Amino acid sequence: MDFARSRVAIGVVALAFSWLLGWPGGPAVPTSSAQEAKSGPQIWTVPEIGALPNDAAGRLVRQGRDLISATYAHIGPEVADPAKRFAGNNLACGNCHLQAGTKKFGIPLFGLFGKFPHYNARLGAEITIEERLNACMTRSMNGRPLPAGAPEMQALVAYIKFLSTGVAPGQLLPGMGTGNMPELDRAADSARGAASYASTCVACHGPDGAGIRRSLPTTDLGYMMPPLWGNDSFNDGAGMARLITAANFLHFNMPHGVDYLNPQLSPEQAWDIAAYFLSQPRPHKAGLDKDFPDLLEKPVDAPYGPYADGFSEQQHKYGPFAPIRAAIAKLKAEKAGGPTPPPR
């Protein structure tokens, strides 16, 4: 009797396992669930550059990735060929576009290729992807434009196009930009930021904001940790020179290794640290007064005038920004001839 019961028990267990594992005798997943999985929405992921063939197109994409990761080594101000010195500092594009432009809320480059050409408020005209890249070259890299036909420009465009593989027209991918944390109802405080910088940032970026260079003399001319201000940093026309951009970037990405799922700086700390390092000296870009021909399209945190709203450069630089937004909304409504929006 015990032997017979054991055989029955073994048979039941075997049947259960066969149903779970999909062996004959039972499906691994109910038919309806399998159909739902097939018909469910596709999840886009960053394409694998290592899977590209070693042909001309694959090599061009890899060259673009290398230019993002180690810009200074290819077109920086200390490269051997003077004709290739397009960047005016020893930063890498990847210092802002983290993980070679693939990190969520680390100013990623994925999904951007299909968005160009598009209207650019700073220029007041439609721009190409090459023109957008050159805005980075002349501002974040504090250098000069790459010719549209230059091999380096072609490689950068090829890499960004590759990172957009599989992105449908008009598709909005999660993780773009720098994120959007709550704003302060006060001005960001550079004095408070100095104290937080000393306890959180100084080990990587130094007390003078000069960062940590790699071991020179070598052919690797860049930084292990980039400078945040000074002559080898981005200029005052760069996107990172704006408080909202800088503070969100810090909150979702710093200290080094942090991501948006586990931020370590509080929003208040991030706002104040950004105010501190943006108050330090950096290269000046000439002609900033020509930016944003329509001043009503100028970002509220643009740290340089002129402005249409009557607020000071100090408030545009450090906030609070809600009153500025309300004033701009009122001016836009008046321009359009519509009712003035209620205060928020």
Short mmCIF file of C-alpha atoms in Angstrom, two decimals:
data_model
loop_
_atom_site.label_atom_id
_atom_site.label_comp_id
_atom_site.label_asym_id
_atom_site.label_seq_id
_atom_site.Cartn_x
_atom_site.Cartn_y
_atom_site.Cartn_z
CA MET A 1 0.00 0.00 0.00
CA ASP A 2 2.78 2.47 0.91
CA PHE A 3 4.60 1.67 -2.35
CA ALA A 4 1.45 2.34 -4.41
CA ARG A 5 0.86 5.64 -2.64
CA SER A 6 4.46 6.68 -3.26
CA ARG A 7 4.07 5.99 -7.01
CA VAL A 8 0.90 8.11 -7.09
CA ALA A 9 2.63 10.94 -5.22
CA ILE A 10 5.62 10.85 -7.54
CA GLY A 11 3.30 10.99 -10.55
CA VAL A 12 1.47 14.03 -9.18
CA VAL A 13 4.75 15.87 -8.53
CA ALA A 14 6.05 15.02 -12.01
CA LEU A 15 2.84 16.27 -13.58
CA ALA A 16 3.06 19.51 -11.62
CA PHE A 17 6.66 20.11 -12.72
CA SER A 18 5.79 19.27 -16.31
CA TRP A 19 3.03 21.88 -16.25
CA LEU A 20 5.32 24.55 -14.77
CA LEU A 21 8.25 23.88 -17.07
CA GLY A 22 6.30 23.38 -20.27
CA TRP A 23 7.11 19.71 -20.74
CA PRO A 24 4.54 17.50 -22.52
CA GLY A 25 1.56 17.21 -20.28
CA GLY A 26 1.13 20.93 -19.47
CA PRO A 27 2.01 24.39 -20.86
CA ALA A 28 4.53 26.56 -18.98
CA VAL A 29 2.31 29.64 -19.38
CA PRO A 30 -1.46 29.66 -19.92
CA THR A 31 -2.29 30.34 -23.57
CA SER A 32 -3.99 33.66 -22.78
CA SER A 33 -0.92 34.93 -20.90
CA ALA A 34 1.40 33.95 -23.74
CA GLN A 35 -0.82 35.79 -26.22
CA GLU A 36 -0.83 38.88 -23.98
CA ALA A 37 2.97 38.80 -23.81
CA LYS A 38 3.21 38.68 -27.59
CA SER A 39 0.74 41.51 -28.06
CA GLY A 40 2.02 43.71 -25.23
CA PRO A 41 3.90 46.97 -25.84
CA GLN A 42 7.51 46.68 -26.92
CA ILE A 43 10.06 48.03 -24.46
CA TRP A 44 12.79 50.06 -26.13
CA THR A 45 16.35 49.49 -24.92
CA VAL A 46 19.65 51.14 -25.83
CA PRO A 47 21.16 49.27 -28.79
CA GLU A 48 24.35 47.27 -28.21
CA ILE A 49 27.29 48.91 -29.95
CA GLY A 50 29.38 45.77 -29.53
CA ALA A 51 27.03 43.92 -31.87
CA LEU A 52 27.86 46.18 -34.81
CA PRO A 53 29.93 44.59 -37.59
CA ASN A 54 33.51 45.70 -38.13
CA ASP A 55 32.70 47.53 -41.34
CA ALA A 56 32.88 51.20 -42.30
CA ALA A 57 29.47 52.02 -40.82
CA GLY A 58 30.20 50.17 -37.57
CA ARG A 59 33.59 51.82 -37.21
CA LEU A 60 32.04 55.27 -37.75
CA VAL A 61 29.54 54.70 -34.96
CA ARG A 62 32.31 53.50 -32.64
CA GLN A 63 34.37 56.56 -33.51
CA GLY A 64 31.40 58.71 -32.53
CA ARG A 65 31.11 56.90 -29.20
CA ASP A 66 34.84 57.47 -28.60
CA LEU A 67 34.47 61.17 -29.39
CA ILE A 68 31.71 61.43 -26.80
CA SER A 69 33.67 59.49 -24.17
CA ALA A 70 37.11 61.08 -24.72
CA THR A 71 36.56 64.27 -26.70
CA TYR A 72 39.76 65.80 -25.37
CA ALA A 73 41.87 62.96 -26.84
CA HIS A 74 40.62 63.49 -30.40
CA ILE A 75 39.69 67.17 -30.83
CA GLY A 76 40.84 68.77 -27.58
CA PRO A 77 43.13 71.80 -27.19
CA GLU A 78 46.22 69.67 -26.49
CA VAL A 79 46.03 67.13 -29.34
CA ALA A 80 49.11 66.91 -31.55
CA ASP A 81 47.50 68.21 -34.75
CA PRO A 82 46.58 71.91 -34.35
CA ALA A 83 43.97 71.57 -37.11
CA LYS A 84 42.07 69.09 -34.92
CA ARG A 85 41.88 71.37 -31.88
CA PHE A 86 38.19 72.14 -32.05
CA ALA A 87 37.36 71.88 -28.34
CA GLY A 88 38.62 74.74 -26.21
CA ASN A 89 38.80 72.73 -22.98
CA ASN A 90 39.80 69.24 -21.91
CA LEU A 91 36.32 68.09 -20.98
CA ALA A 92 34.57 65.19 -22.67
CA CYS A 93 31.03 65.36 -23.99
CA GLY A 94 30.48 62.39 -21.68
CA ASN A 95 31.08 64.56 -18.62
CA CYS A 96 27.55 65.87 -19.12
CA HIS A 97 26.09 63.16 -21.38
CA LEU A 98 26.81 60.40 -18.90
CA GLN A 99 27.71 56.82 -19.84
CA ALA A 100 28.41 57.95 -23.40
CA GLY A 101 24.95 59.45 -23.64
CA THR A 102 22.99 56.40 -22.46
CA LYS A 103 22.18 57.17 -18.80
CA LYS A 104 18.62 58.11 -17.93
CA PHE A 105 18.41 61.71 -16.66
CA GLY A 106 22.14 62.05 -17.36
CA ILE A 107 21.33 64.20 -20.44
CA PRO A 108 21.10 61.13 -22.69
CA LEU A 109 21.59 61.26 -26.45
CA PHE A 110 19.31 58.35 -27.31
CA GLY A 111 16.16 58.98 -29.32
CA LEU A 112 17.27 62.42 -30.52
CA PHE A 113 18.14 61.82 -34.14
CA GLY A 114 14.57 61.90 -35.45
CA LYS A 115 13.82 65.18 -33.68
CA PHE A 116 15.98 67.20 -36.10
CA PRO A 117 15.67 69.56 -37.80
CA HIS A 118 13.55 71.50 -35.32
CA TYR A 119 12.93 75.02 -34.08
CA ASN A 120 15.51 76.35 -31.63
CA ALA A 121 14.43 79.25 -29.43
CA ARG A 122 17.99 80.29 -28.63
CA LEU A 123 18.71 80.87 -32.31
CA GLY A 124 15.15 81.78 -33.22
CA ALA A 125 15.27 79.49 -36.25
CA GLU A 126 15.14 75.86 -37.31
CA ILE A 127 18.41 74.00 -36.78
CA THR A 128 19.96 70.75 -37.95
CA ILE A 129 21.51 68.14 -35.72
CA GLU A 130 24.95 69.35 -36.87
CA GLU A 131 24.12 72.88 -35.74
CA ARG A 132 22.94 71.56 -32.39
CA LEU A 133 26.19 69.66 -31.92
CA ASN A 134 28.14 72.80 -32.74
CA ALA A 135 26.22 74.70 -30.10
CA CYS A 136 27.77 72.25 -27.64
CA MET A 137 31.17 72.71 -29.26
CA THR A 138 31.09 76.48 -28.83
CA ARG A 139 29.48 76.54 -25.39
CA SER A 140 30.00 73.40 -23.30
CA MET A 141 33.35 72.69 -24.96
CA ASN A 142 34.22 76.41 -25.20
CA GLY A 143 35.66 75.83 -28.67
CA ARG A 144 34.92 76.33 -32.35
CA PRO A 145 32.44 74.67 -34.70
CA LEU A 146 33.18 71.41 -36.46
CA PRO A 147 32.67 71.64 -40.24
CA ALA A 148 29.56 69.72 -41.30
CA GLY A 149 31.67 67.47 -43.52
CA ALA A 150 34.40 66.79 -40.96
CA PRO A 151 34.93 63.09 -40.15
CA GLU A 152 34.38 63.86 -36.46
CA MET A 153 31.01 65.50 -37.13
CA GLN A 154 29.94 62.58 -39.31
CA ALA A 155 30.95 60.16 -36.56
CA LEU A 156 29.03 62.05 -33.87
CA VAL A 157 25.89 62.14 -36.01
CA ALA A 158 26.26 58.42 -36.82
CA TYR A 159 26.52 57.58 -33.12
CA ILE A 160 23.44 59.61 -32.18
CA LYS A 161 21.55 58.02 -35.08
CA PHE A 162 22.63 54.58 -33.83
CA LEU A 163 21.39 55.41 -30.31
CA SER A 164 18.01 56.19 -31.88
CA THR A 165 17.70 52.76 -33.50
CA GLY A 166 14.16 51.46 -33.12
CA VAL A 167 12.70 54.73 -31.81
CA ALA A 168 9.43 55.42 -33.60
CA PRO A 169 8.74 58.92 -34.96
CA GLY A 170 7.33 61.06 -32.18
CA GLN A 171 8.10 58.46 -29.50
CA LEU A 172 9.03 60.00 -26.16
CA LEU A 173 11.53 57.84 -24.32
CA PRO A 174 11.66 57.94 -20.50
CA GLY A 175 14.70 59.43 -18.83
CA MET A 176 15.38 62.34 -21.17
CA GLY A 177 17.06 65.54 -19.99
CA THR A 178 18.08 65.97 -16.38
CA GLY A 179 14.86 65.16 -14.55
CA ASN A 180 12.52 67.51 -12.76
CA MET A 181 12.75 67.84 -9.00
CA PRO A 182 10.73 70.32 -6.90
CA GLU A 183 11.89 73.93 -7.07
CA LEU A 184 12.63 76.11 -4.08
CA ASP A 185 10.33 78.93 -3.01
CA ARG A 186 13.45 80.94 -2.19
CA ALA A 187 16.60 81.85 -4.04
CA ALA A 188 19.23 79.13 -4.17
CA ASP A 189 21.89 79.98 -1.60
CA SER A 190 25.53 79.79 -2.72
CA ALA A 191 26.79 80.14 0.88
CA ARG A 192 24.85 77.05 1.95
CA GLY A 193 26.00 75.40 -1.24
CA ALA A 194 29.64 76.07 -0.36
CA ALA A 195 29.26 74.11 2.89
CA SER A 196 27.55 71.19 1.11
CA TYR A 197 30.17 71.27 -1.64
CA ALA A 198 32.94 71.00 0.97
CA SER A 199 31.38 67.91 2.54
CA THR A 200 30.13 66.16 -0.60
CA CYS A 201 31.94 67.29 -3.76
CA VAL A 202 35.43 68.47 -2.85
CA ALA A 203 37.01 65.00 -2.85
CA CYS A 204 36.34 64.64 -6.59
CA HIS A 205 36.27 68.19 -7.91
CA GLY A 206 38.76 69.83 -5.54
CA PRO A 207 38.46 72.91 -3.32
CA ASP A 208 39.14 75.13 -6.33
CA GLY A 209 36.71 73.27 -8.61
CA ALA A 210 39.58 72.23 -10.89
CA GLY A 211 38.74 68.51 -10.94
CA ILE A 212 41.34 65.71 -11.16
CA ARG A 213 43.43 65.33 -14.30
CA ARG A 214 44.57 61.96 -15.53
CA SER A 215 48.24 61.07 -15.14
CA LEU A 216 50.14 63.36 -17.49
CA PRO A 217 52.27 63.31 -19.53
CA THR A 218 50.39 60.74 -21.59
CA THR A 219 48.20 60.74 -24.64
CA ASP A 220 45.17 60.64 -22.34
CA LEU A 221 44.68 64.35 -21.77
CA GLY A 222 41.37 64.51 -19.94
CA TYR A 223 40.01 64.40 -16.44
CA MET A 224 39.08 61.57 -14.11
CA MET A 225 36.76 64.12 -12.50
CA PRO A 226 35.93 67.24 -14.52
CA PRO A 227 36.41 70.84 -13.41
CA LEU A 228 33.25 72.69 -12.43
CA TRP A 229 34.63 76.16 -12.98
CA GLY A 230 37.79 77.88 -14.16
CA ASN A 231 39.43 78.16 -17.57
CA ASP A 232 39.10 74.47 -18.47
CA SER A 233 35.36 74.27 -17.78
CA PHE A 234 32.25 75.08 -19.82
CA ASN A 235 31.55 78.73 -20.59
CA ASP A 236 28.71 80.91 -19.34
CA GLY A 237 26.59 80.26 -22.44
CA ALA A 238 26.40 76.50 -21.88
CA GLY A 239 23.24 74.72 -20.84
CA MET A 240 24.96 73.52 -17.67
CA ALA A 241 25.51 77.18 -16.71
CA ARG A 242 21.77 77.40 -16.00
CA LEU A 243 20.66 76.66 -12.45
CA ILE A 244 17.66 74.42 -13.24
CA THR A 245 19.74 72.20 -15.51
CA ALA A 246 22.71 72.03 -13.12
CA ALA A 247 20.67 71.42 -9.96
CA ASN A 248 18.60 68.59 -11.47
CA PHE A 249 21.74 67.03 -12.95
CA LEU A 250 23.36 67.06 -9.50
CA HIS A 251 20.30 65.65 -7.74
CA PHE A 252 19.86 62.70 -10.09
CA ASN A 253 23.51 61.89 -10.82
CA MET A 254 25.83 63.05 -8.05
CA PRO A 255 27.94 62.11 -6.16
CA HIS A 256 29.51 60.02 -8.90
CA GLY A 257 27.72 56.69 -9.34
CA VAL A 258 24.30 57.81 -8.12
CA ASP A 259 21.25 57.46 -10.36
CA TYR A 260 17.67 58.72 -10.36
CA LEU A 261 16.44 55.64 -8.47
CA ASN A 262 18.58 56.41 -5.43
CA PRO A 263 19.46 60.12 -5.20
CA GLN A 264 21.78 61.09 -2.37
CA LEU A 265 21.57 64.87 -2.49
CA SER A 266 18.31 66.36 -1.30
CA PRO A 267 16.66 68.82 -3.70
CA GLU A 268 17.62 71.68 -1.38
CA GLN A 269 21.27 70.59 -1.32
CA ALA A 270 21.34 70.22 -5.09
CA TRP A 271 19.90 73.70 -5.68
CA ASP A 272 22.37 75.30 -3.29
CA ILE A 273 25.46 73.43 -4.54
CA ALA A 274 24.54 74.35 -8.11
CA ALA A 275 24.22 77.98 -7.05
CA TYR A 276 27.66 77.79 -5.46
CA PHE A 277 29.58 76.36 -8.38
CA LEU A 278 27.72 78.52 -10.92
CA SER A 279 28.71 81.62 -8.95
CA GLN A 280 32.39 80.85 -9.61
CA PRO A 281 34.39 82.29 -12.55
CA ARG A 282 34.34 80.54 -15.92
CA PRO A 283 35.04 81.45 -19.56
CA HIS A 284 32.74 84.04 -21.11
CA LYS A 285 31.05 83.52 -24.46
CA ALA A 286 30.78 86.66 -26.54
CA GLY A 287 27.46 87.63 -28.08
CA LEU A 288 25.12 86.15 -25.47
CA ASP A 289 22.89 89.20 -25.78
CA LYS A 290 21.94 87.91 -29.25
CA ASP A 291 20.54 84.66 -27.82
CA PHE A 292 16.75 84.20 -27.83
CA PRO A 293 15.58 86.85 -30.31
CA ASP A 294 12.10 86.46 -28.81
CA LEU A 295 12.79 87.24 -25.17
CA LEU A 296 9.49 85.66 -24.14
CA GLU A 297 11.01 82.30 -25.15
CA LYS A 298 14.09 82.80 -23.00
CA PRO A 299 14.38 80.23 -20.16
CA VAL A 300 13.58 81.64 -16.74
CA ASP A 301 17.04 80.60 -15.48
CA ALA A 302 19.08 82.12 -18.32
CA PRO A 303 21.86 83.76 -16.28
CA TYR A 304 22.38 86.67 -18.69
CA GLY A 305 20.16 89.44 -20.03
CA PRO A 306 18.40 91.08 -21.67
CA TYR A 307 15.03 89.99 -20.29
CA ALA A 308 11.45 90.86 -21.17
CA ASP A 309 9.97 90.41 -17.69
CA GLY A 310 11.60 93.12 -15.56
CA PHE A 311 13.23 90.74 -13.08
CA SER A 312 16.90 91.10 -12.18
CA GLU A 313 19.73 88.98 -13.52
CA GLN A 314 20.29 87.84 -9.92
CA GLN A 315 16.81 86.36 -9.68
CA HIS A 316 17.07 84.78 -13.12
CA LYS A 317 20.32 83.17 -12.03
CA TYR A 318 19.30 81.89 -8.59
CA GLY A 319 15.49 82.05 -8.43
CA PRO A 320 12.85 81.83 -7.16
CA PHE A 321 11.43 81.23 -10.62
CA ALA A 322 7.66 81.07 -10.04
CA PRO A 323 7.21 84.88 -10.11
CA ILE A 324 9.22 85.08 -13.35
CA ARG A 325 7.07 82.39 -14.97
CA ALA A 326 3.91 84.23 -13.95
CA ALA A 327 5.20 87.49 -15.43
CA ILE A 328 6.17 85.79 -18.70
CA ALA A 329 2.77 84.07 -18.94
CA LYS A 330 1.10 87.45 -18.49
CA LEU A 331 3.26 89.05 -21.18
CA LYS A 332 2.55 86.19 -23.60
CA ALA A 333 -1.18 86.52 -22.99
CA GLU A 334 -1.06 90.26 -23.59
CA LYS A 335 0.91 89.72 -26.78
CA ALA A 336 -1.64 87.20 -28.02
CA GLY A 337 -4.53 89.48 -27.06
CA GLY A 338 -6.03 86.88 -24.73
CA PRO A 339 -7.04 87.01 -21.04
CA THR A 340 -4.28 87.30 -18.47
CA PRO A 341 -3.73 83.91 -16.78
CA PRO A 342 -4.54 83.78 -13.07
CA PRO A 343 -1.60 83.88 -10.62
CA ARG A 344 -0.30 80.50 -9.49
#
